Tab-separated table of C-alpha atoms and ligand atoms in Angstrom:
chain	number	residue	atom	x	y	z
A	1	LEU	CA	-2.296	2.214	-45.763
A	2	VAL	CA	-0.514	3.745	-48.769
A	3	ASP	CA	-0.425	0.282	-50.319
A	4	LEU	CA	-4.178	-0.292	-50.016
A	5	GLY	CA	-6.336	-0.266	-53.141
A	6	ILE	CA	-9.274	2.152	-53.204
A	7	ASP	CA	-11.839	-0.408	-52.061
A	8	ASP	CA	-9.603	-1.588	-49.249
A	9	LEU	CA	-8.991	2.020	-48.245
A	10	ARG	CA	-12.743	2.652	-48.038
A	11	ALA	CA	-13.208	-0.508	-45.976
A	12	HIS	CA	-10.301	0.442	-43.723
A	13	VAL	CA	-11.685	3.939	-43.097
A	14	ALA	CA	-15.173	2.566	-42.367
A	15	ALA	CA	-13.781	-0.031	-39.949
A	16	GLU	CA	-11.655	2.552	-38.131
A	17	LEU	CA	-14.617	4.924	-37.798
A	18	ALA	CA	-16.775	2.086	-36.423
A	19	ARG	CA	-14.069	0.992	-33.981
A	20	SER	CA	-13.700	4.540	-32.657
A	21	ARG	CA	-17.439	4.937	-32.212
A	22	GLN	CA	-17.611	1.663	-30.313
A	23	ARG	CA	-15.120	3.076	-27.814
A	24	SER	CA	-16.928	6.433	-27.538
A	25	ALA	CA	-20.156	4.526	-26.923
A	26	GLU	CA	-18.567	2.512	-24.104
A	27	LEU	CA	-17.071	5.589	-22.470
A	28	THR	CA	-20.383	7.462	-22.578
A	29	GLY	CA	-22.675	4.446	-22.063
A	30	SER	CA	-21.065	3.099	-18.900
A	31	VAL	CA	-22.307	5.926	-16.654
A	32	ASP	CA	-25.813	7.329	-16.155
A	33	ASP	CA	-27.140	10.539	-17.706
A	34	GLU	CA	-26.540	12.574	-14.571
A	35	ASP	CA	-22.891	11.545	-14.674
A	36	LEU	CA	-22.651	12.424	-18.378
A	37	VAL	CA	-23.749	16.041	-17.975
A	38	LYS	CA	-21.837	16.629	-14.750
A	39	GLN	CA	-18.416	18.210	-14.587
A	40	HIS	CA	-16.088	15.801	-12.794
A	41	SER	CA	-13.203	18.270	-12.696
A	42	PRO	CA	-12.765	21.893	-13.841
A	43	LEU	CA	-9.918	20.501	-16.002
A	44	MET	CA	-12.366	18.496	-18.078
A	45	SER	CA	-15.521	18.946	-20.126
A	46	PRO	CA	-18.676	17.059	-19.217
A	47	LEU	CA	-18.548	13.736	-21.114
A	48	VAL	CA	-21.623	14.761	-23.083
A	49	TRP	CA	-19.687	17.767	-24.437
A	50	ASP	CA	-16.879	15.514	-25.746
A	51	LEU	CA	-19.446	13.277	-27.424
A	52	ALA	CA	-21.225	16.050	-29.320
A	53	HIS	CA	-17.893	17.791	-30.060
A	54	ILE	CA	-16.712	14.578	-31.757
A	55	GLY	CA	-19.827	14.748	-33.952
A	56	SER	CA	-19.474	18.459	-34.572
A	57	GLN	CA	-15.868	18.161	-35.833
A	58	GLU	CA	-16.857	15.196	-37.975
A	59	GLU	CA	-19.687	17.199	-39.492
A	60	LEU	CA	-17.419	20.169	-40.168
A	61	TRP	CA	-14.484	18.293	-41.765
A	62	LEU	CA	-16.238	15.400	-43.473
A	63	VAL	CA	-19.932	16.141	-44.101
A	64	ARG	CA	-19.415	19.804	-45.004
A	65	ASP	CA	-15.790	20.139	-46.129
A	66	VAL	CA	-15.243	16.836	-47.985
A	67	GLY	CA	-18.918	16.156	-48.826
A	68	GLY	CA	-19.938	19.740	-49.597
A	69	ALA	CA	-23.255	19.199	-47.756
A	70	PRO	CA	-25.041	21.914	-45.762
A	71	ALA	CA	-24.849	21.999	-41.958
A	72	ILE	CA	-27.111	19.584	-40.075
A	73	ARG	CA	-27.391	21.845	-37.029
A	74	PRO	CA	-25.551	25.143	-37.708
A	75	GLU	CA	-26.829	26.658	-34.450
A	76	ILE	CA	-24.688	24.336	-32.328
A	77	ASP	CA	-21.329	25.003	-34.042
A	78	ASP	CA	-20.297	27.575	-31.466
A	79	LEU	CA	-21.128	25.402	-28.443
A	80	TYR	CA	-18.674	22.729	-29.571
A	81	ASP	CA	-15.886	25.012	-30.743
A	82	ALA	CA	-13.126	24.305	-28.208
A	83	PHE	CA	-11.699	27.810	-28.709
A	84	GLN	CA	-14.963	29.583	-27.836
A	85	HIS	CA	-15.471	28.215	-24.328
A	86	ALA	CA	-12.977	27.113	-21.660
A	87	ARG	CA	-13.509	23.591	-20.322
A	88	ALA	CA	-14.506	24.968	-16.913
A	89	ASP	CA	-17.363	26.999	-18.493
A	90	ARG	CA	-18.810	24.231	-20.658
A	91	PRO	CA	-21.332	22.817	-18.139
A	92	GLN	CA	-23.123	26.215	-18.147
A	93	LEU	CA	-23.712	26.132	-21.914
A	94	PRO	CA	-27.073	25.063	-23.380
A	95	LEU	CA	-25.531	21.767	-24.513
A	96	LEU	CA	-27.370	18.939	-26.226
A	97	GLY	CA	-28.577	16.471	-23.610
A	98	PRO	CA	-27.408	12.830	-23.640
A	99	ALA	CA	-30.217	11.545	-25.904
A	100	GLU	CA	-29.931	14.509	-28.306
A	101	ALA	CA	-26.151	14.209	-28.447
A	102	ARG	CA	-26.368	10.505	-29.299
A	103	GLU	CA	-28.922	11.223	-32.005
A	104	TYR	CA	-26.762	13.993	-33.437
A	105	VAL	CA	-23.546	11.948	-33.647
A	106	ALA	CA	-25.475	9.060	-35.219
A	107	ALA	CA	-26.977	11.396	-37.855
A	108	VAL	CA	-23.535	12.752	-38.718
A	109	ARG	CA	-22.064	9.265	-38.849
A	110	SER	CA	-24.677	7.931	-41.239
A	111	LYS	CA	-23.871	10.762	-43.670
A	112	VAL	CA	-20.188	10.004	-43.281
A	113	PHE	CA	-20.672	6.311	-44.082
A	114	ASP	CA	-22.394	7.367	-47.334
A	115	LEU	CA	-19.459	9.621	-48.079
A	116	VAL	CA	-16.896	6.874	-47.421
A	117	ASP	CA	-18.601	4.822	-50.148
A	118	ARG	CA	-18.877	7.475	-52.832
A	119	VAL	CA	-16.273	10.208	-52.317
A	120	PRO	CA	-13.591	10.215	-55.061
A	121	LEU	CA	-10.371	8.889	-53.574
A	122	GLU	CA	-8.160	8.892	-56.644
A	123	GLY	CA	-4.879	10.518	-57.484
A	124	ARG	CA	-3.940	13.664	-55.645
A	125	ARG	CA	-7.302	13.807	-53.930
A	126	LEU	CA	-6.755	10.395	-52.400
A	127	VAL	CA	-4.145	11.730	-50.047
A	128	GLN	CA	-6.163	14.790	-48.994
A	129	GLN	CA	-9.539	13.103	-48.725
A	130	ALA	CA	-8.173	10.030	-46.997
A	131	PHE	CA	-6.296	12.326	-44.626
A	132	ALA	CA	-9.531	14.083	-43.612
A	133	PHE	CA	-11.010	10.719	-42.620
A	134	GLY	CA	-7.839	9.746	-40.801
A	135	MET	CA	-7.787	13.057	-38.975
A	136	ILE	CA	-11.360	12.542	-37.803
A	137	VAL	CA	-10.661	8.971	-36.659
A	138	GLN	CA	-7.689	10.279	-34.669
A	139	HIS	CA	-9.727	13.177	-33.325
A	140	GLU	CA	-12.374	10.829	-31.945
A	141	GLN	CA	-9.707	8.560	-30.458
A	142	GLN	CA	-7.968	11.550	-28.846
A	143	HIS	CA	-11.225	12.595	-27.222
A	144	ASP	CA	-11.742	8.986	-26.144
A	145	GLU	CA	-8.468	9.243	-24.234
A	146	THR	CA	-9.604	12.577	-22.782
A	147	MET	CA	-12.886	10.934	-21.731
A	148	LEU	CA	-10.901	8.114	-20.140
A	149	ALA	CA	-9.041	10.744	-18.098
A	150	THR	CA	-12.441	12.150	-17.068
A	151	HIS	CA	-13.436	8.650	-15.914
A	152	GLN	CA	-10.284	8.513	-13.789
A	153	LEU	CA	-11.227	11.874	-12.192
A	154	ARG	CA	-14.801	10.854	-11.467
A	155	ASP	CA	-15.880	9.728	-7.989
A	156	GLY	CA	-17.924	6.622	-7.368
A	157	PRO	CA	-17.758	2.912	-8.045
A	158	PRO	CA	-15.934	1.513	-11.117
A	159	ALA	CA	-17.782	1.990	-14.416
A	160	LEU	CA	-15.215	0.501	-16.820
A	161	ALA	CA	-13.762	-2.993	-16.875
A	162	ALA	CA	-10.709	-4.458	-18.610
A	163	GLY	CA	-8.332	-7.343	-18.062
A	164	PRO	CA	-4.866	-6.874	-16.572
A	165	PRO	CA	-1.886	-6.110	-18.830
A	166	PRO	CA	0.772	-8.805	-19.432
A	167	SER	CA	2.790	-9.480	-16.297
A	168	ASP	CA	5.796	-11.300	-17.803
A	169	VAL	CA	8.843	-9.084	-17.539
A	170	ASP	CA	12.521	-9.394	-18.406
A	171	VAL	CA	15.334	-8.142	-16.225
A	172	LEU	CA	17.018	-5.476	-18.346
A	173	PRO	CA	20.114	-3.338	-17.963
A	174	PRO	CA	18.891	-0.074	-16.401
A	175	GLU	CA	20.063	1.998	-19.369
A	176	VAL	CA	20.744	1.603	-23.073
A	177	PHE	CA	23.378	3.518	-25.060
A	178	VAL	CA	22.404	5.385	-28.219
A	179	PRO	CA	25.453	6.367	-30.312
A	180	GLY	CA	25.644	9.925	-31.636
A	181	GLY	CA	24.990	10.859	-35.242
A	182	PRO	CA	22.242	12.018	-37.562
A	183	PHE	CA	18.821	10.422	-37.985
A	184	THR	CA	15.570	11.223	-39.765
A	185	MET	CA	13.037	12.854	-37.422
A	186	GLY	CA	9.385	13.384	-38.326
A	187	THR	CA	7.732	12.067	-41.471
A	188	SER	CA	6.588	13.121	-44.916
A	189	ALA	CA	5.302	9.675	-45.892
A	190	GLU	CA	2.982	8.514	-43.094
A	191	PRO	CA	-0.479	9.168	-44.616
A	192	TRP	CA	-2.315	9.967	-41.377
A	193	ALA	CA	0.509	11.940	-39.732
A	194	LEU	CA	-0.704	15.309	-38.455
A	195	ASP	CA	0.822	18.604	-39.505
A	196	ASN	CA	3.141	18.914	-36.496
A	197	GLU	CA	4.865	15.569	-37.300
A	198	ARG	CA	5.873	16.862	-40.745
A	199	PRO	CA	8.139	17.121	-42.670
A	200	ALA	CA	10.872	14.467	-42.325
A	201	HIS	CA	14.191	16.181	-41.597
A	202	GLN	CA	17.720	15.262	-40.504
A	203	VAL	CA	18.695	15.894	-36.895
A	204	HIS	CA	22.063	15.292	-35.239
A	205	VAL	CA	21.910	13.798	-31.743
A	206	ASP	CA	25.023	13.356	-29.560
A	207	ASP	CA	25.795	10.115	-27.667
A	208	PHE	CA	23.381	9.549	-24.801
A	209	TYR	CA	22.071	6.948	-22.388
A	210	LEU	CA	18.371	6.339	-21.998
A	211	ASP	CA	16.534	4.375	-19.302
A	212	SER	CA	15.478	0.969	-20.686
A	213	THR	CA	11.960	1.442	-19.321
A	214	PRO	CA	9.792	4.208	-17.916
A	215	VAL	CA	10.512	5.119	-14.265
A	216	THR	CA	8.518	2.810	-11.970
A	217	ASN	CA	6.380	3.594	-8.939
A	218	GLY	CA	8.995	1.817	-6.813
A	219	ALA	CA	11.791	4.060	-8.081
A	220	TYR	CA	9.579	7.121	-7.707
A	221	LEU	CA	8.790	6.116	-4.101
A	222	ALA	CA	12.514	6.184	-3.350
A	223	PHE	CA	12.519	9.839	-4.475
A	224	ILE	CA	9.548	10.563	-2.203
A	225	ASP	CA	11.141	8.693	0.731
A	226	ALA	CA	14.403	10.588	0.221
A	227	GLY	CA	12.507	13.847	0.776
A	228	GLY	CA	12.525	14.792	-2.898
A	229	TYR	CA	9.327	16.842	-2.596
A	230	ASP	CA	10.889	18.929	0.196
A	231	ASP	CA	14.229	19.699	-1.416
A	232	PRO	CA	14.229	22.711	-3.765
A	233	ARG	CA	17.638	21.619	-5.137
A	234	TRP	CA	15.933	19.135	-7.458
A	235	TRP	CA	13.265	21.490	-8.774
A	236	SER	CA	13.282	24.301	-11.318
A	237	ASP	CA	12.039	27.662	-10.024
A	238	ALA	CA	8.692	27.187	-11.795
A	239	GLY	CA	8.486	23.591	-10.581
A	240	TRP	CA	9.205	24.517	-6.973
A	241	ALA	CA	6.650	27.345	-7.099
A	242	ARG	CA	4.053	24.884	-8.366
A	243	ARG	CA	5.033	22.259	-5.783
A	244	GLN	CA	4.511	24.868	-3.028
A	245	GLN	CA	1.331	26.390	-4.379
A	246	ALA	CA	-0.397	23.063	-5.112
A	247	GLY	CA	1.012	21.309	-2.007
A	248	LEU	CA	2.352	18.431	-4.129
A	249	ARG	CA	3.797	15.450	-2.268
A	250	ALA	CA	3.098	12.438	-4.493
A	251	PRO	CA	1.602	11.608	-7.916
A	252	ARG	CA	-2.041	12.518	-8.367
A	253	PHE	CA	-4.523	9.904	-7.041
A	254	TRP	CA	-2.048	8.606	-4.395
A	255	TRP	CA	-2.378	8.895	-0.617
A	256	LEU	CA	-0.585	7.521	2.403
A	257	GLU	CA	-2.497	5.242	4.791
A	258	GLY	CA	-0.333	4.369	7.763
A	259	ASP	CA	2.926	3.532	6.030
A	260	ARG	CA	1.330	2.258	2.826
A	261	TRP	CA	0.772	4.215	-0.379
A	262	LEU	CA	-2.623	3.583	-1.929
A	263	ARG	CA	-4.079	4.859	-5.165
A	264	ARG	CA	-7.452	5.212	-6.798
A	265	ARG	CA	-7.610	3.807	-10.342
A	266	PHE	CA	-10.937	4.031	-12.208
A	267	GLY	CA	-12.854	3.598	-8.951
A	268	HIS	CA	-10.652	0.837	-7.492
A	269	VAL	CA	-8.566	1.531	-4.386
A	270	GLU	CA	-5.358	-0.526	-4.381
A	271	PRO	CA	-1.775	-0.510	-3.081
A	272	VAL	CA	0.599	1.305	-5.455
A	273	PRO	CA	2.291	-1.466	-7.508
A	274	ALA	CA	6.073	-1.028	-7.354
A	275	GLU	CA	6.909	-2.467	-10.801
A	276	GLU	CA	4.427	-0.392	-12.784
A	277	PRO	CA	5.533	2.811	-14.572
A	278	VAL	CA	4.589	5.890	-12.563
A	279	VAL	CA	1.668	7.820	-14.051
A	280	HIS	CA	-0.125	11.086	-13.234
A	281	VAL	CA	3.006	13.137	-12.606
A	282	SER	CA	3.592	16.606	-13.998
A	283	PHE	CA	6.573	17.634	-16.119
A	284	HIS	CA	7.905	19.457	-13.044
A	285	GLU	CA	7.828	16.299	-10.922
A	286	ALA	CA	9.466	14.285	-13.726
A	287	GLU	CA	12.211	16.881	-14.009
A	288	ALA	CA	12.790	16.924	-10.220
A	289	TYR	CA	13.004	13.115	-10.069
A	290	ALA	CA	15.529	13.093	-12.926
A	291	ALA	CA	17.711	15.706	-11.175
A	292	TRP	CA	17.584	13.718	-7.926
A	293	ALA	CA	18.618	10.577	-9.861
A	294	GLY	CA	21.610	12.427	-11.355
A	295	LYS	CA	20.006	12.375	-14.781
A	296	ARG	CA	17.741	14.552	-16.927
A	297	LEU	CA	14.714	14.155	-19.168
A	298	PRO	CA	15.426	13.196	-22.787
A	299	THR	CA	14.988	15.810	-25.478
A	300	GLU	CA	12.251	15.085	-27.975
A	301	ALA	CA	14.884	14.289	-30.648
A	302	GLU	CA	16.656	11.842	-28.315
A	303	TRP	CA	13.362	10.110	-27.574
A	304	GLU	CA	12.484	9.773	-31.250
A	305	LYS	CA	15.953	8.569	-32.222
A	306	ALA	CA	15.839	5.870	-29.524
A	307	ALA	CA	12.352	4.859	-30.653
A	308	ARG	CA	12.890	4.841	-34.437
A	309	PHE	CA	16.500	4.800	-35.563
A	310	ASP	CA	17.756	1.482	-36.895
A	311	PRO	CA	21.579	1.578	-37.056
A	312	ALA	CA	21.640	-1.541	-39.255
A	313	SER	CA	19.740	0.130	-42.104
A	314	GLY	CA	20.426	3.768	-41.224
A	315	ARG	CA	16.728	4.580	-41.511
A	316	SER	CA	13.953	5.545	-39.101
A	317	ARG	CA	11.216	2.984	-38.470
A	318	ARG	CA	7.522	3.782	-38.083
A	319	TYR	CA	7.579	2.123	-34.639
A	320	PRO	CA	10.324	0.791	-32.343
A	321	TRP	CA	9.705	-2.808	-33.540
A	322	GLY	CA	9.648	-1.968	-37.252
A	323	ASP	CA	7.130	-0.745	-39.809
A	324	ALA	CA	4.224	-3.085	-38.943
A	325	ASP	CA	1.089	-1.567	-37.419
A	326	PRO	CA	0.829	-2.200	-33.650
A	327	ARG	CA	-0.426	-5.620	-32.578
A	328	PRO	CA	-1.408	-6.500	-28.989
A	329	GLY	CA	2.005	-8.110	-28.365
A	330	HIS	CA	3.884	-4.936	-29.310
A	331	ALA	CA	2.516	-2.398	-26.894
A	332	ASN	CA	-0.113	-1.559	-24.287
A	333	LEU	CA	-2.396	0.665	-26.366
A	334	GLY	CA	-6.095	1.051	-27.065
A	335	GLN	CA	-7.692	0.894	-23.588
A	336	ARG	CA	-7.417	-2.915	-23.650
A	337	HIS	CA	-5.966	-2.615	-20.135
A	338	LEU	CA	-6.743	0.241	-17.778
A	339	GLN	CA	-3.225	0.538	-16.372
A	340	PRO	CA	0.379	0.388	-17.568
A	341	ALA	CA	2.131	-2.993	-17.822
A	342	PRO	CA	5.057	-3.578	-15.445
A	343	ALA	CA	8.441	-2.256	-16.559
A	344	GLY	CA	10.239	-4.833	-18.693
A	345	ALA	CA	7.133	-6.188	-20.435
A	346	TYR	CA	6.546	-6.351	-24.218
A	347	PRO	CA	9.754	-7.975	-25.542
A	348	ASP	CA	8.269	-7.827	-29.072
A	349	GLY	CA	8.001	-4.048	-28.835
A	350	ALA	CA	11.694	-3.421	-28.102
A	351	ALA	CA	13.523	-0.736	-30.103
A	352	PRO	CA	16.815	-1.472	-31.895
A	353	CYS	CA	18.657	0.223	-28.987
A	354	GLY	CA	16.995	-2.223	-26.558
A	355	ALA	CA	14.619	0.216	-24.857
A	356	ARG	CA	11.143	-1.117	-24.019
A	357	GLN	CA	7.663	0.343	-23.795
A	358	LEU	CA	8.466	3.509	-25.739
A	359	ILE	CA	5.061	3.083	-27.368
A	360	GLY	CA	2.074	2.597	-25.064
A	361	ASP	CA	1.784	2.275	-21.255
A	362	VAL	CA	2.442	5.937	-20.333
A	363	TRP	CA	2.996	9.174	-22.237
A	364	GLU	CA	6.567	10.291	-21.623
A	365	TRP	CA	7.471	13.877	-20.794
A	366	THR	CA	10.405	15.256	-22.783
A	367	SER	CA	12.433	18.383	-22.002
A	368	THR	CA	11.438	19.998	-25.320
A	369	ASP	CA	8.980	22.853	-25.900
A	370	PHE	CA	6.249	22.222	-28.494
A	371	LEU	CA	7.673	23.899	-31.614
A	372	PRO	CA	7.253	23.428	-35.371
A	373	TYR	CA	9.763	21.375	-37.354
A	374	PRO	CA	11.710	23.207	-40.067
A	375	GLY	CA	9.415	23.448	-43.104
A	376	PHE	CA	6.209	23.130	-41.033
A	377	SER	CA	2.999	24.162	-42.709
A	378	ALA	CA	-0.356	24.243	-40.908
A	379	PHE	CA	-2.823	21.671	-42.251
A	380	PRO	CA	-5.763	21.592	-42.500
A	381	TYR	CA	-6.297	24.334	-39.918
A	382	ARG	CA	-4.064	26.533	-37.735
A	383	GLU	CA	-5.937	25.533	-34.602
A	384	TYR	CA	-4.759	21.924	-34.633
A	385	SER	CA	-1.118	22.694	-33.732
A	386	GLU	CA	0.131	26.097	-34.784
A	387	VAL	CA	-1.677	28.180	-32.174
A	388	PHE	CA	-0.071	26.033	-29.427
A	389	PHE	CA	3.564	26.359	-30.535
A	390	GLY	CA	5.819	28.055	-27.997
A	391	ALA	CA	7.328	27.676	-24.533
A	392	ASP	CA	4.000	27.198	-22.698
A	393	TYR	CA	3.757	23.515	-23.634
A	394	LYS	CA	6.091	20.534	-23.265
A	395	VAL	CA	6.110	17.636	-25.727
A	396	LEU	CA	5.033	14.160	-24.605
A	397	ARG	CA	5.812	11.064	-26.667
A	398	GLY	CA	4.796	7.457	-27.129
A	399	GLY	CA	1.139	7.206	-26.133
A	400	SER	CA	-0.406	5.506	-23.099
A	401	PHE	CA	-2.634	2.518	-22.349
A	402	GLY	CA	-5.476	4.949	-23.075
A	403	THR	CA	-4.213	5.915	-26.560
A	404	ASP	CA	-5.491	4.153	-29.646
A	405	ALA	CA	-3.077	2.788	-32.235
A	406	ALA	CA	-4.679	5.072	-34.843
A	407	ALA	CA	-3.458	8.071	-32.848
A	408	CYS	CA	-0.004	6.758	-31.970
A	409	ARG	CA	3.205	6.374	-33.992
A	410	GLY	CA	6.939	6.827	-33.579
A	411	THR	CA	6.488	10.362	-34.914
A	412	PHE	CA	3.308	11.314	-32.993
A	413	ARG	CA	3.642	14.461	-30.856
A	414	ASN	CA	1.426	15.295	-27.897
A	415	TRP	CA	1.771	18.418	-25.765
A	416	ASP	CA	0.486	19.817	-22.493
A	417	TYR	CA	1.187	22.373	-19.781
A	418	PRO	CA	4.085	21.333	-17.514
A	419	ILE	CA	1.795	21.388	-14.433
A	420	ARG	CA	-0.751	18.892	-15.786
A	421	ARG	CA	-1.224	15.554	-13.967
A	422	GLN	CA	-4.624	14.223	-15.032
A	423	ILE	CA	-3.272	12.878	-18.333
A	424	PHE	CA	-1.723	9.390	-18.410
A	425	ALA	CA	1.812	10.729	-18.297
A	426	GLY	CA	4.993	9.325	-16.809
A	427	PHE	CA	8.587	9.593	-18.021
A	428	ARG	CA	11.987	7.963	-18.371
A	429	CYS	CA	15.379	9.579	-17.798
A	430	ALA	CA	18.349	10.183	-20.062
A	431	ARG	CA	21.910	11.279	-19.416
A	432	THR	CA	24.965	12.486	-21.271
A	433	PRO	CA	27.967	10.119	-20.963
A	434	ARG	CA	30.537	11.180	-18.385
A	435	ARG	CA	33.985	12.123	-19.729
A	436	GLY	CA	35.900	8.971	-20.548
A	437	GLU	CA	32.909	6.715	-19.845
A	438	ARG	CA	32.853	5.345	-23.386
A	439	ASP	CA	36.639	4.881	-23.779
B	501	AVJ	C1	-3.074	16.743	-29.023
B	501	AVJ	C2	-4.161	15.861	-27.092
B	501	AVJ	C3	-3.206	18.061	-27.039
B	501	AVJ	O1	-6.850	17.126	-26.715
B	501	AVJ	O2	-6.132	19.164	-26.741
B	501	AVJ	C4	-8.472	17.257	-29.680
B	501	AVJ	C5	-5.961	16.879	-29.376
B	501	AVJ	N1	-7.182	18.663	-30.679
B	501	AVJ	N2	-9.243	18.158	-30.322
B	501	AVJ	C6	-6.161	18.017	-27.187
B	501	AVJ	C7	-7.187	17.579	-29.899
B	501	AVJ	C8	-8.468	19.027	-30.923
B	501	AVJ	C9	-5.222	17.727	-28.357
B	501	AVJ	N3	-3.946	17.098	-27.890
B	502	FE	FE1	-11.351	18.289	-30.260
């Protein structure tokens, strides 16, 4: 992106905006109007709220802030301000209806396409202006993943269709070794990196082992069968309290029929596939599994070092496979498939340490609280990251099959409450070498 000339940059931004809108249109066009305005879960907004919120943020940051134009519909700003109304309360608001919302986002978009053609993108402004467009592309894609999670929560017959992910897998050693030492974490160079990924800084990480792939359903079933949900030894106090209060006994969307585990996936009922990475588990469940397995969750720094550090050059890559933007053979991203690929897929996406599927398939819980990097500065607004920093949220890394490439990188940081299960989150384990193990 940094190497693009101005005209190519404009074309790139326009293409990315169009690609995002195509996805939003599919996610909101595949169900009827009644479904769009309905709340499918108190955890989620009605889909029609996400749609108009996408337009509202785009109007605020591009039409008004970059373009200096007056508001198109100032009276609706408050309705689509995520900080003004909790998700559970949004259905009661006087929201734009489906037809009005579509009209509104189209009106905003046509102004933005004008802006893409004529806004000055030279010199110092290039970085800032181009960033605003990149931020809005990522914002739409993030809400597209949120809308995909709403689809997964919705009852009724399937509304979305996609082909299966690649099924070719390699047999891998269960763990890879990552030697201790410093590496560069975060980025100062990536043009569309969000504030919380910045700046690049040196971090020392001790020797550790990391699972080659995310933990599979089959492995997770062994934890269930061993009574893992009934043994407080494996759970933190907060995790056990949650397990008791919510009556947890398996990942969300699973149930036992006779002696077979079934799951609901975007309206399809199917047996739980053993080789697929487990998804829809909370941080607490991930942590309990890891303790039962004699391991632990990786720290965020360990995860990023495994995903980016190239010992041959001593530098951190943009992605596990190198600096090239993701192609379909690298990773399961972009809602091309509506499930993770089996563990051991994507040989072309392997990291230098040998780990697979660090990008795509499932978000991976880490043991780290969502905190700013040294030298952090909020940009362009405190509400993107800064107001969430602290011990309430855990960091997730790597993106899922529902994440778009525009909103996924080796440095990208996601965060959520440790009890959340509706997101497309799984995990892999890490461990510290035993004494003498490496001698
Ligand atoms: C980074 C996924 C936690 O969805 O709450 C969307 C992204 N921020 N609109 C979220 C976001 C503002 C954010 N996450
Ligand atoms: Fe948002």
